[in-house]
mmCIF file of C-alpha atoms and ligand atoms in Angstrom:
data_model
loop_
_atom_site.group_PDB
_atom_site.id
_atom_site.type_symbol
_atom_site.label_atom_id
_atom_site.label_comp_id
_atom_site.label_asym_id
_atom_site.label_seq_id
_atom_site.Cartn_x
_atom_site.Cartn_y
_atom_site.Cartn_z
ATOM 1 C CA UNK A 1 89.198 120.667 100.776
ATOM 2 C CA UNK A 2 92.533 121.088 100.996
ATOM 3 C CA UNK A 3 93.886 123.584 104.128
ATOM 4 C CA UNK A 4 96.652 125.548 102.805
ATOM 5 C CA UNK A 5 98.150 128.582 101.078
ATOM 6 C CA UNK A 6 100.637 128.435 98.294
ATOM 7 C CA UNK A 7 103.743 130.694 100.694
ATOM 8 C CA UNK A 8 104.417 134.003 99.112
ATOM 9 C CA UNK A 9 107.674 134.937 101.435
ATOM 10 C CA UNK A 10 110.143 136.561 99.863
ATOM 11 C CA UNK A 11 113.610 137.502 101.877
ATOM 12 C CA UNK A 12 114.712 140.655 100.707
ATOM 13 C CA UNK A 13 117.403 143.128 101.782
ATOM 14 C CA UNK A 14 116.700 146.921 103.141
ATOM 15 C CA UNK A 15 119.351 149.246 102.495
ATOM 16 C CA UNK A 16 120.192 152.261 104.383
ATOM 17 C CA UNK A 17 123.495 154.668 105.112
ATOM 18 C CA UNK A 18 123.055 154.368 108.588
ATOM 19 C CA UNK A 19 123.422 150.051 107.982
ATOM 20 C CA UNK A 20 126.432 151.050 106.165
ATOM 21 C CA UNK A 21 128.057 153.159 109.020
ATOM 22 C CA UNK A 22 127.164 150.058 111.640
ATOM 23 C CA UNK A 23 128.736 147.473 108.978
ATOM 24 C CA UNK A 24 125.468 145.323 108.970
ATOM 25 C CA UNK A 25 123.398 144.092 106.763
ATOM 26 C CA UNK A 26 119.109 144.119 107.191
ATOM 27 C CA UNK A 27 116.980 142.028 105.927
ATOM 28 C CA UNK A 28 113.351 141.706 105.981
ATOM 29 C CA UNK A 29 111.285 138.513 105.677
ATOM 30 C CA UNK A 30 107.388 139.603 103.699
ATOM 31 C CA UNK A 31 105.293 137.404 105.467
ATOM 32 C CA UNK A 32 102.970 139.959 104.618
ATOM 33 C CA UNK A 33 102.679 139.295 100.828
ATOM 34 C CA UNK A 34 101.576 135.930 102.204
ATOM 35 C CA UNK A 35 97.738 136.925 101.298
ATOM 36 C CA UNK A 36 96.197 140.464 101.737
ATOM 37 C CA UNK A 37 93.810 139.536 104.345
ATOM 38 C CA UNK A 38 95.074 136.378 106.187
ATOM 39 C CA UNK A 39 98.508 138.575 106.278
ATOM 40 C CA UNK A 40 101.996 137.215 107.658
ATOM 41 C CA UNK A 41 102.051 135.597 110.992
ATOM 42 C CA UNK A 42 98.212 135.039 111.101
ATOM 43 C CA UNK A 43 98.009 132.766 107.900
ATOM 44 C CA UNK A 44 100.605 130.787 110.201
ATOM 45 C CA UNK A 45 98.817 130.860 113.092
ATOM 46 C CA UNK A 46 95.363 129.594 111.631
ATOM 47 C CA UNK A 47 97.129 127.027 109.426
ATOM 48 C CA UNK A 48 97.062 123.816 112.052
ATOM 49 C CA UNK A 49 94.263 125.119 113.797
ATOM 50 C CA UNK A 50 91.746 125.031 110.929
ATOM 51 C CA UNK A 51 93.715 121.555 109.860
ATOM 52 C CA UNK A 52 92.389 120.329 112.831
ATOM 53 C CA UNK A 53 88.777 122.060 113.041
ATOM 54 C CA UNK A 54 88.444 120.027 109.636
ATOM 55 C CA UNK A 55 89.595 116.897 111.047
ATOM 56 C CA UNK A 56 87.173 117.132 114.017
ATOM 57 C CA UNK A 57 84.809 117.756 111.103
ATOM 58 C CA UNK A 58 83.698 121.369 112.826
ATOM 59 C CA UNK A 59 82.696 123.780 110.013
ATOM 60 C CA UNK A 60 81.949 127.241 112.066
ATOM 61 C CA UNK A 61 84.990 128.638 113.886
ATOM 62 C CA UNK A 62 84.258 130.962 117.085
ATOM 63 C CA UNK A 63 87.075 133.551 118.026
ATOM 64 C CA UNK A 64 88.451 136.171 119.575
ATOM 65 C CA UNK A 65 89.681 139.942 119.002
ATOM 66 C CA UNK A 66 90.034 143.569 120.006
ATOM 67 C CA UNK A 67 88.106 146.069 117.072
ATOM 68 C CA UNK A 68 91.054 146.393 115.241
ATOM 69 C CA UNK A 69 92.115 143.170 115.657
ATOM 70 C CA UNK A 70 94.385 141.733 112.424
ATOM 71 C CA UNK A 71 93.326 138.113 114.015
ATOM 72 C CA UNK A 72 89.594 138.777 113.510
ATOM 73 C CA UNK A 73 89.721 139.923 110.038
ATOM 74 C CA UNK A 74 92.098 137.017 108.924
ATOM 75 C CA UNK A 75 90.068 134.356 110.488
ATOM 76 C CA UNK A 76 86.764 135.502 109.064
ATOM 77 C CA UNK A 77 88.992 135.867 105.657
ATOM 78 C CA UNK A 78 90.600 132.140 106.193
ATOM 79 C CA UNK A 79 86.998 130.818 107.165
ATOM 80 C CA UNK A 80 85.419 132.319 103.735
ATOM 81 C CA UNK A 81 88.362 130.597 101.672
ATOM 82 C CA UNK A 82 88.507 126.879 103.162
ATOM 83 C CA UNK A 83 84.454 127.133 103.674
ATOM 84 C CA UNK A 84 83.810 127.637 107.287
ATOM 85 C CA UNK A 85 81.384 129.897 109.263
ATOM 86 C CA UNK A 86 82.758 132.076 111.498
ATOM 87 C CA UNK A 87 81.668 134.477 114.083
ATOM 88 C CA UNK A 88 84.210 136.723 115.843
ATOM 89 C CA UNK A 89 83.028 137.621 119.735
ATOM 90 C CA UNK A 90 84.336 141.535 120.024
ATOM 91 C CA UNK A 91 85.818 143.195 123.440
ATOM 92 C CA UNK A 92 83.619 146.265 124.073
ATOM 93 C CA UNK A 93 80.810 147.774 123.681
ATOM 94 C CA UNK A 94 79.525 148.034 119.929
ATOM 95 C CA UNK A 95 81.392 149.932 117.447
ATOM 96 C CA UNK A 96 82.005 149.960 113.906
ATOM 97 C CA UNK A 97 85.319 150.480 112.110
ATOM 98 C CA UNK A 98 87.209 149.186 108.792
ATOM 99 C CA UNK A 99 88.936 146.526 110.714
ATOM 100 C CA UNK A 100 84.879 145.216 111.331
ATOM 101 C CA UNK A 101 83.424 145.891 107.969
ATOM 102 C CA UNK A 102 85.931 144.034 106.442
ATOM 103 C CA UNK A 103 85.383 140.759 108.650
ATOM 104 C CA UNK A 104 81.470 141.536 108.348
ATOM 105 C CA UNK A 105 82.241 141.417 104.273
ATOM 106 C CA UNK A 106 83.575 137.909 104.048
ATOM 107 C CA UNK A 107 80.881 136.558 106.573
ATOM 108 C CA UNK A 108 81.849 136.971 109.763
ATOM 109 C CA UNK A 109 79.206 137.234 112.455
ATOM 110 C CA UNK A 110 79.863 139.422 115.097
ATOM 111 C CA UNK A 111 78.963 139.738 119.087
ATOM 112 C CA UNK A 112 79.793 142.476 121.276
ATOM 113 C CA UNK A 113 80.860 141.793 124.745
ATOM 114 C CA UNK A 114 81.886 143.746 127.963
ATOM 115 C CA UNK A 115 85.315 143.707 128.883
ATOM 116 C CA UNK A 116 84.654 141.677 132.557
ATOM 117 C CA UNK A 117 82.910 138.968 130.352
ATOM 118 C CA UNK A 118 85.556 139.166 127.726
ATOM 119 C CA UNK A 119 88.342 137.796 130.157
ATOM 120 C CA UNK A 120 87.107 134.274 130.808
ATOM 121 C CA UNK A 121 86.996 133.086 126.750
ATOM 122 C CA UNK A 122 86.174 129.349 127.582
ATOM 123 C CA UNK A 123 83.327 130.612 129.673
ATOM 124 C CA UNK A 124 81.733 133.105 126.407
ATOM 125 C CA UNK A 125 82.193 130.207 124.218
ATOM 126 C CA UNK A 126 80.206 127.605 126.108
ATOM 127 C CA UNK A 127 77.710 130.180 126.788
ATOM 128 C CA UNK A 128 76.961 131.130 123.184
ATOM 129 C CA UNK A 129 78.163 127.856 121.742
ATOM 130 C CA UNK A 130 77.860 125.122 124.150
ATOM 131 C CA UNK A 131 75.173 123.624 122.230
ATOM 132 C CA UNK A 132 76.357 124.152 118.752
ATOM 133 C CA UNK A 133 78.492 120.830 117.970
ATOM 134 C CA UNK A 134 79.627 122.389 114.813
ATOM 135 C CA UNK A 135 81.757 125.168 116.520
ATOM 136 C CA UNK A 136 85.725 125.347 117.378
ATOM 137 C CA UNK A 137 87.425 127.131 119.493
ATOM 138 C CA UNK A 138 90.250 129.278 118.494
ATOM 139 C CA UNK A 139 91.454 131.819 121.096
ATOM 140 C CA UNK A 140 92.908 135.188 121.183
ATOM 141 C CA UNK A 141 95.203 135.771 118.355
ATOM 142 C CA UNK A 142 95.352 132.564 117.598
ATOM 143 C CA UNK A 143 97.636 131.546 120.520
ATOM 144 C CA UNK A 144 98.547 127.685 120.603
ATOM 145 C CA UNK A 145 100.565 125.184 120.184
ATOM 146 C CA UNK A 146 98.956 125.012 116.611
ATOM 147 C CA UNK A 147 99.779 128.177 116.348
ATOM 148 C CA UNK A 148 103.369 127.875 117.193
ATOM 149 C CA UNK A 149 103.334 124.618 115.189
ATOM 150 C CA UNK A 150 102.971 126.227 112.089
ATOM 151 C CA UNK A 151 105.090 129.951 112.862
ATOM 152 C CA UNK A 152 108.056 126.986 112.871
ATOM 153 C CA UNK A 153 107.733 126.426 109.269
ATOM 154 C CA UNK A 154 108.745 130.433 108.781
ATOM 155 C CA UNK A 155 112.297 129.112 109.773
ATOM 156 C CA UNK A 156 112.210 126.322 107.341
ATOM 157 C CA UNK A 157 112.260 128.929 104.207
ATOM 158 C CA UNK A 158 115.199 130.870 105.129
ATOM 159 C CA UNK A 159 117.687 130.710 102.182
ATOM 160 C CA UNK A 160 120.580 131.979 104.701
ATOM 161 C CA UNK A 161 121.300 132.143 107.875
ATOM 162 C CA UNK A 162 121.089 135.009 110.174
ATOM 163 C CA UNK A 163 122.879 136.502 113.249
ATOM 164 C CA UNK A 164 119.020 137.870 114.612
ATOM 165 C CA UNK A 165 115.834 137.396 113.657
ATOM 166 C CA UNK A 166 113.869 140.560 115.455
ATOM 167 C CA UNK A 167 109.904 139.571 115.611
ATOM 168 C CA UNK A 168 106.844 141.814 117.214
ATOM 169 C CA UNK A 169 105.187 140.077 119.867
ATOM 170 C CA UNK A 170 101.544 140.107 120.935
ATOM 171 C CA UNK A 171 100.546 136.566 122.550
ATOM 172 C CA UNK A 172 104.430 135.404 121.749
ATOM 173 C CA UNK A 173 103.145 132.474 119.534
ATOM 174 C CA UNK A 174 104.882 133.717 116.732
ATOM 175 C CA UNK A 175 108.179 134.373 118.412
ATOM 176 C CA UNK A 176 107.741 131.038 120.434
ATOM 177 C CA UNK A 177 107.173 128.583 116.793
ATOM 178 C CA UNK A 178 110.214 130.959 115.395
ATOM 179 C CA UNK A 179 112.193 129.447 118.166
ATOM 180 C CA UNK A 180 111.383 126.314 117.949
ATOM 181 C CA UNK A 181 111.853 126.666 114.568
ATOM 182 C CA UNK A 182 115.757 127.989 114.701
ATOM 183 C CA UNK A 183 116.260 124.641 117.140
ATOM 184 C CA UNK A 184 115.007 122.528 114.935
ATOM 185 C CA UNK A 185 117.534 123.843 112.152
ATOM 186 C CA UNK A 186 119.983 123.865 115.218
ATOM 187 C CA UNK A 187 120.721 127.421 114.332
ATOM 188 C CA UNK A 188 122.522 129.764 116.611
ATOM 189 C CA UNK A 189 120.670 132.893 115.560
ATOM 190 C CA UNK A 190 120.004 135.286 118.201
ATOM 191 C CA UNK A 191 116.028 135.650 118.297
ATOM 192 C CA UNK A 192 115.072 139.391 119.523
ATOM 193 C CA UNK A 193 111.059 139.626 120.753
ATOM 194 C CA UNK A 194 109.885 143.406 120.263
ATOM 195 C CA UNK A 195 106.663 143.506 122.460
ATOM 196 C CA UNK A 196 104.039 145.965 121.348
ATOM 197 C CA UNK A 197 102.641 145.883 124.885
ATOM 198 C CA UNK A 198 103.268 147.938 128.186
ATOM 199 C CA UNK A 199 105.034 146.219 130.620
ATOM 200 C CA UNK A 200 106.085 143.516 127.952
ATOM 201 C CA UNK A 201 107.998 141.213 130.480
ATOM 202 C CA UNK A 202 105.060 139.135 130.987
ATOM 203 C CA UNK A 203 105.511 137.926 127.135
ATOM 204 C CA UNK A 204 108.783 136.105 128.250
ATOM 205 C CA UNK A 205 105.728 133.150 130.433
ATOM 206 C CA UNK A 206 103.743 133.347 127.049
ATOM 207 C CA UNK A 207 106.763 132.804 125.093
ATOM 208 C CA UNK A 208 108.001 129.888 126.810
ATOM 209 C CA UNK A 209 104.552 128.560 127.590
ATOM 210 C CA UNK A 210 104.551 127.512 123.510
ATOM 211 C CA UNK A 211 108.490 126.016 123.321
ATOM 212 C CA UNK A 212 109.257 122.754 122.405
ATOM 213 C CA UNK A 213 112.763 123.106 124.298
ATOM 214 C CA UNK A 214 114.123 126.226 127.135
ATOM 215 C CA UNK A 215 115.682 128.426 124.799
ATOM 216 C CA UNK A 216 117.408 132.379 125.034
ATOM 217 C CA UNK A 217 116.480 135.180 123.462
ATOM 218 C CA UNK A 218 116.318 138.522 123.951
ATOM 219 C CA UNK A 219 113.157 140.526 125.210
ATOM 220 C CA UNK A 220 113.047 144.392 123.586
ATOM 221 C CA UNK A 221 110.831 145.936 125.964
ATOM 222 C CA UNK A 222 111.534 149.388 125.606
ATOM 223 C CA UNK A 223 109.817 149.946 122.575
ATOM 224 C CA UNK A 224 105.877 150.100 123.169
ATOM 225 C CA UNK A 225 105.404 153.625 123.218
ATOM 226 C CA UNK A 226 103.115 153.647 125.480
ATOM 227 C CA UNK A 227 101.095 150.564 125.274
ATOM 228 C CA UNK A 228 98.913 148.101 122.698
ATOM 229 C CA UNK A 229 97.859 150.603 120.068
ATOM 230 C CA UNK A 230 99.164 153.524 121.124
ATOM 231 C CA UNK A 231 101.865 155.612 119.361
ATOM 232 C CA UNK A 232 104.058 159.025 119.576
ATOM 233 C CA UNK A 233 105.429 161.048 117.105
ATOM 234 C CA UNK A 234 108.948 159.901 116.781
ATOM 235 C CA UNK A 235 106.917 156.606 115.755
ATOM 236 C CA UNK A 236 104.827 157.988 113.450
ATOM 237 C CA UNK A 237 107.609 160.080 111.998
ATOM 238 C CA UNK A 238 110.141 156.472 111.499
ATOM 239 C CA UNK A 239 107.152 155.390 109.538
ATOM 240 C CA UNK A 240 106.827 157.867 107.452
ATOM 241 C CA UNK A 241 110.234 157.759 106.887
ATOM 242 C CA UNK A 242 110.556 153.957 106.084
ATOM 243 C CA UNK A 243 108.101 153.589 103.623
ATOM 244 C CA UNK A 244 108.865 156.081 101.280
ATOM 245 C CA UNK A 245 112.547 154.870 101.743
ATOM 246 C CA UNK A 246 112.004 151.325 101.139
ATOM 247 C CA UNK A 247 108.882 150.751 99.352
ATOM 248 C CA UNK A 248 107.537 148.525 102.252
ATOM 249 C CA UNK A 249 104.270 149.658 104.190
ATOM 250 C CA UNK A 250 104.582 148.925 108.423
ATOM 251 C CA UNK A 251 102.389 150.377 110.688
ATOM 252 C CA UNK A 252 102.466 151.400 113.932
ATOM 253 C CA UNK A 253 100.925 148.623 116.246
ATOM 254 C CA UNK A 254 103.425 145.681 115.338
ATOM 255 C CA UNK A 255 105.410 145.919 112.618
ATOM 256 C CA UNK A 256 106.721 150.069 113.131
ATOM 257 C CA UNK A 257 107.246 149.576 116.807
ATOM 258 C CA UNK A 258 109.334 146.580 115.595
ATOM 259 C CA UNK A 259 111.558 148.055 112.745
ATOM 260 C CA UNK A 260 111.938 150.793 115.259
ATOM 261 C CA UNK A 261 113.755 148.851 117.522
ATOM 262 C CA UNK A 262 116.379 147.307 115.349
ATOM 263 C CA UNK A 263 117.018 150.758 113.789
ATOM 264 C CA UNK A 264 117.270 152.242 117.469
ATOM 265 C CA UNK A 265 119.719 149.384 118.347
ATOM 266 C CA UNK A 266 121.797 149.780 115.377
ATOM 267 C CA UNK A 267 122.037 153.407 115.896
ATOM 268 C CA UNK A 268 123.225 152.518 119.457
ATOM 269 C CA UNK A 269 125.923 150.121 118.189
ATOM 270 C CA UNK A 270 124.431 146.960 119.262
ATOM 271 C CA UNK A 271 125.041 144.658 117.071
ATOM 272 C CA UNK A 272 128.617 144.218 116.001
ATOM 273 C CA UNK A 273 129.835 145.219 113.067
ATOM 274 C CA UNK A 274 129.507 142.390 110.057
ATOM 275 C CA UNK A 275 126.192 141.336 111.902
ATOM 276 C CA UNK A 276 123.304 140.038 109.437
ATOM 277 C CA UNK A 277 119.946 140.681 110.390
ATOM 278 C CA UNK A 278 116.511 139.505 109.351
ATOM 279 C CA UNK A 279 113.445 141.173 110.695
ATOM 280 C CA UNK A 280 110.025 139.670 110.232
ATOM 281 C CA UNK A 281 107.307 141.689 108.324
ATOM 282 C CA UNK A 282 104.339 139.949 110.425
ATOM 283 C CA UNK A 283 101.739 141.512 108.014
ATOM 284 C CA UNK A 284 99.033 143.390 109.827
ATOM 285 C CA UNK A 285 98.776 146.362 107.277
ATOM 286 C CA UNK A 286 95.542 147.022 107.628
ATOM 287 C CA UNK A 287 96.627 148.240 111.242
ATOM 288 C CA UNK A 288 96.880 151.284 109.308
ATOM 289 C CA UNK A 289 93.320 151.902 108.568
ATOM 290 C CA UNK A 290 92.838 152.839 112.531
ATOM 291 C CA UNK A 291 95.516 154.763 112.568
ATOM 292 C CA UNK A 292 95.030 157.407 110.004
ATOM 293 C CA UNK A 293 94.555 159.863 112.534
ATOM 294 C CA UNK A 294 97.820 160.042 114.076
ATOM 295 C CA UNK A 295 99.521 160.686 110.626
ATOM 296 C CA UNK A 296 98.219 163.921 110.416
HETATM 297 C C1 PLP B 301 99.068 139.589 115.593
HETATM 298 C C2 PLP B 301 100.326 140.209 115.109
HETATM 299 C C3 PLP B 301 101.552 140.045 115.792
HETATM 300 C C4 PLP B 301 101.650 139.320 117.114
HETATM 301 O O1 PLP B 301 101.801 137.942 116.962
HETATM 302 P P1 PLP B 301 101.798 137.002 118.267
HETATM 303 O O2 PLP B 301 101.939 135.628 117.733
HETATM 304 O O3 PLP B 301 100.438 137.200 118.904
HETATM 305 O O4 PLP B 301 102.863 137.418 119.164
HETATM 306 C C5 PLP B 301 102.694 140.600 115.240
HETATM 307 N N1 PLP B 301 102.625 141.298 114.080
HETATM 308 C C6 PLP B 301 101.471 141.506 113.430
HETATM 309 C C7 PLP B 301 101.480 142.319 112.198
HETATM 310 C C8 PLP B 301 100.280 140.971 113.914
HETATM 311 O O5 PLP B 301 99.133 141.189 113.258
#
């Protein structure tokens, strides 16, 4: 079988007065039309990794993820399509949720762990799966070279050229392939990392641990409201302003934090006026489901 997805990535333009008062233009990237489960930067991600689980001829694929984890779902989704088995080895103690029923639903098998175990990933996999010759690794988020490998191709669809690209980070894969990507092209746009963690100046060693070639960019880290997962109301409210106002959904782990930023930035006047500016819609909707609370 054949590993790939026909690339549903439209580049469209977002429109707001406040864009018009700064003099720039926004434009968002729908990597998450890509597919509804294996959304935006996590069809990427798995694309050279289950390229090569097929070459090695592995057919179950063992990985990694918080509960809510987008990664988890789109794996077990990606390993229903191309015809693998899949389990998904959980942080914490056992729980259910949507993010879980939904990689339960297309086959996933799932194991519970404590967080001390959950650290050393190498170690849980040769415990459980040592013996099984069938099984492949894939780790947290799907952070690799792979991984990076095939976030590059993102850059190879742009129909224009930008003055930023702005990008949520979690492992920094994604941002990392984007970069390599833009020097590929030899492009001089400005790549802007949003991390969605606390503390998010650790990405920058994660980042560069993936780059084909030392590159600059700029590191956001102002914008995690707290930490992985958690949110405030001034988030909350941005969303549910910018959906209703655009027609596009975010949410609030990745993607809001994200959009928040480059509206934040433009409010504060720092891009310069004429500046063209393509954020990345990473995907992730589903984020949502665990969320619902907070938007009441
Ligand atoms: C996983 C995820 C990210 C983070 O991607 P990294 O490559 O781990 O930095 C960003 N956005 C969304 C929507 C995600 O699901």
């Amino acid at each position: 079988m054949n590993i790939d997805l026909e690339i549903f990535s439209p580049v469209q333009q977002i429109n707001s007065p406040l864009f018009d008062a700064r003099g720039v233009k926004v434009f968002i990237k729908r990597d998450d039309l890509i597919h509804p489960m294996i959304s935006g930067n996590k069809w990427r991600k798995l694309k050279y990794l289950l390229k090569q689980a097929q070459a090695e001829a592995k057919t179950h694929l063992v990985t990694f993820g918080g509960a809510y984890s987008n990664h988890l779902m789109a794996t077990a989704a990606a390993a229903a399509k191309f015809g693998f088995k899949s389990t998904g080895i959980v942080r914490g103690e056992e729980v259910d949720n949507d993010t879980l029923f939904l990689c339960r639903l297309h086959g996933m098998e799932l194991l519970f762990t404590d967080r001390d175990s959950y650290r050393d990933k190498p170690a849980l996999f040769n415990q459980h799966f040592g013996h099984d010759e069938q099984a492949f690794f894939i780790d947290e988020g799907g952070a690799s070279a792979e991984g990076a490998k095939g976030c590059s191709e993102l850059v190879d669809e742009l129909p224009e050229s930008y003055d930023h690209i702005f990008c949520a980070c979690g492992t920094g894969t994604t941002a990392a392939g984007i970069l390599n990507g833009l020097n590929r092209h030899q492009l001089k746009t400005k790549f802007n990392a949003v991390p969605v963690f606390k503390n998010g100046g650790f990405i920058k060693d994660e980042i560069d641990r993936f780059l084909t070639q030392q590159t600059d960019y700029d590191l956001h880290v102002g914008y995690h409201f707290g930490g992985y997962g958690k949110a405030n109301g001034e988030l909350i409210s941005f969303i549910k302003e910018f959906v209703p106002a655009t027609g596009i959904l975010i949410e609030p782990v990745y993607t809001g934090k994200m959009m928040f930023a480059l509206y934040d930035l433009i409010t504060k006047g720092y891009f310069k006026s004429g500046s063209r500016i393509l954020a990345i819609h990473s995907g992730g909707i589903w984020g949502l489901l665990g969320m619902k609370e907070k938007f009441k």
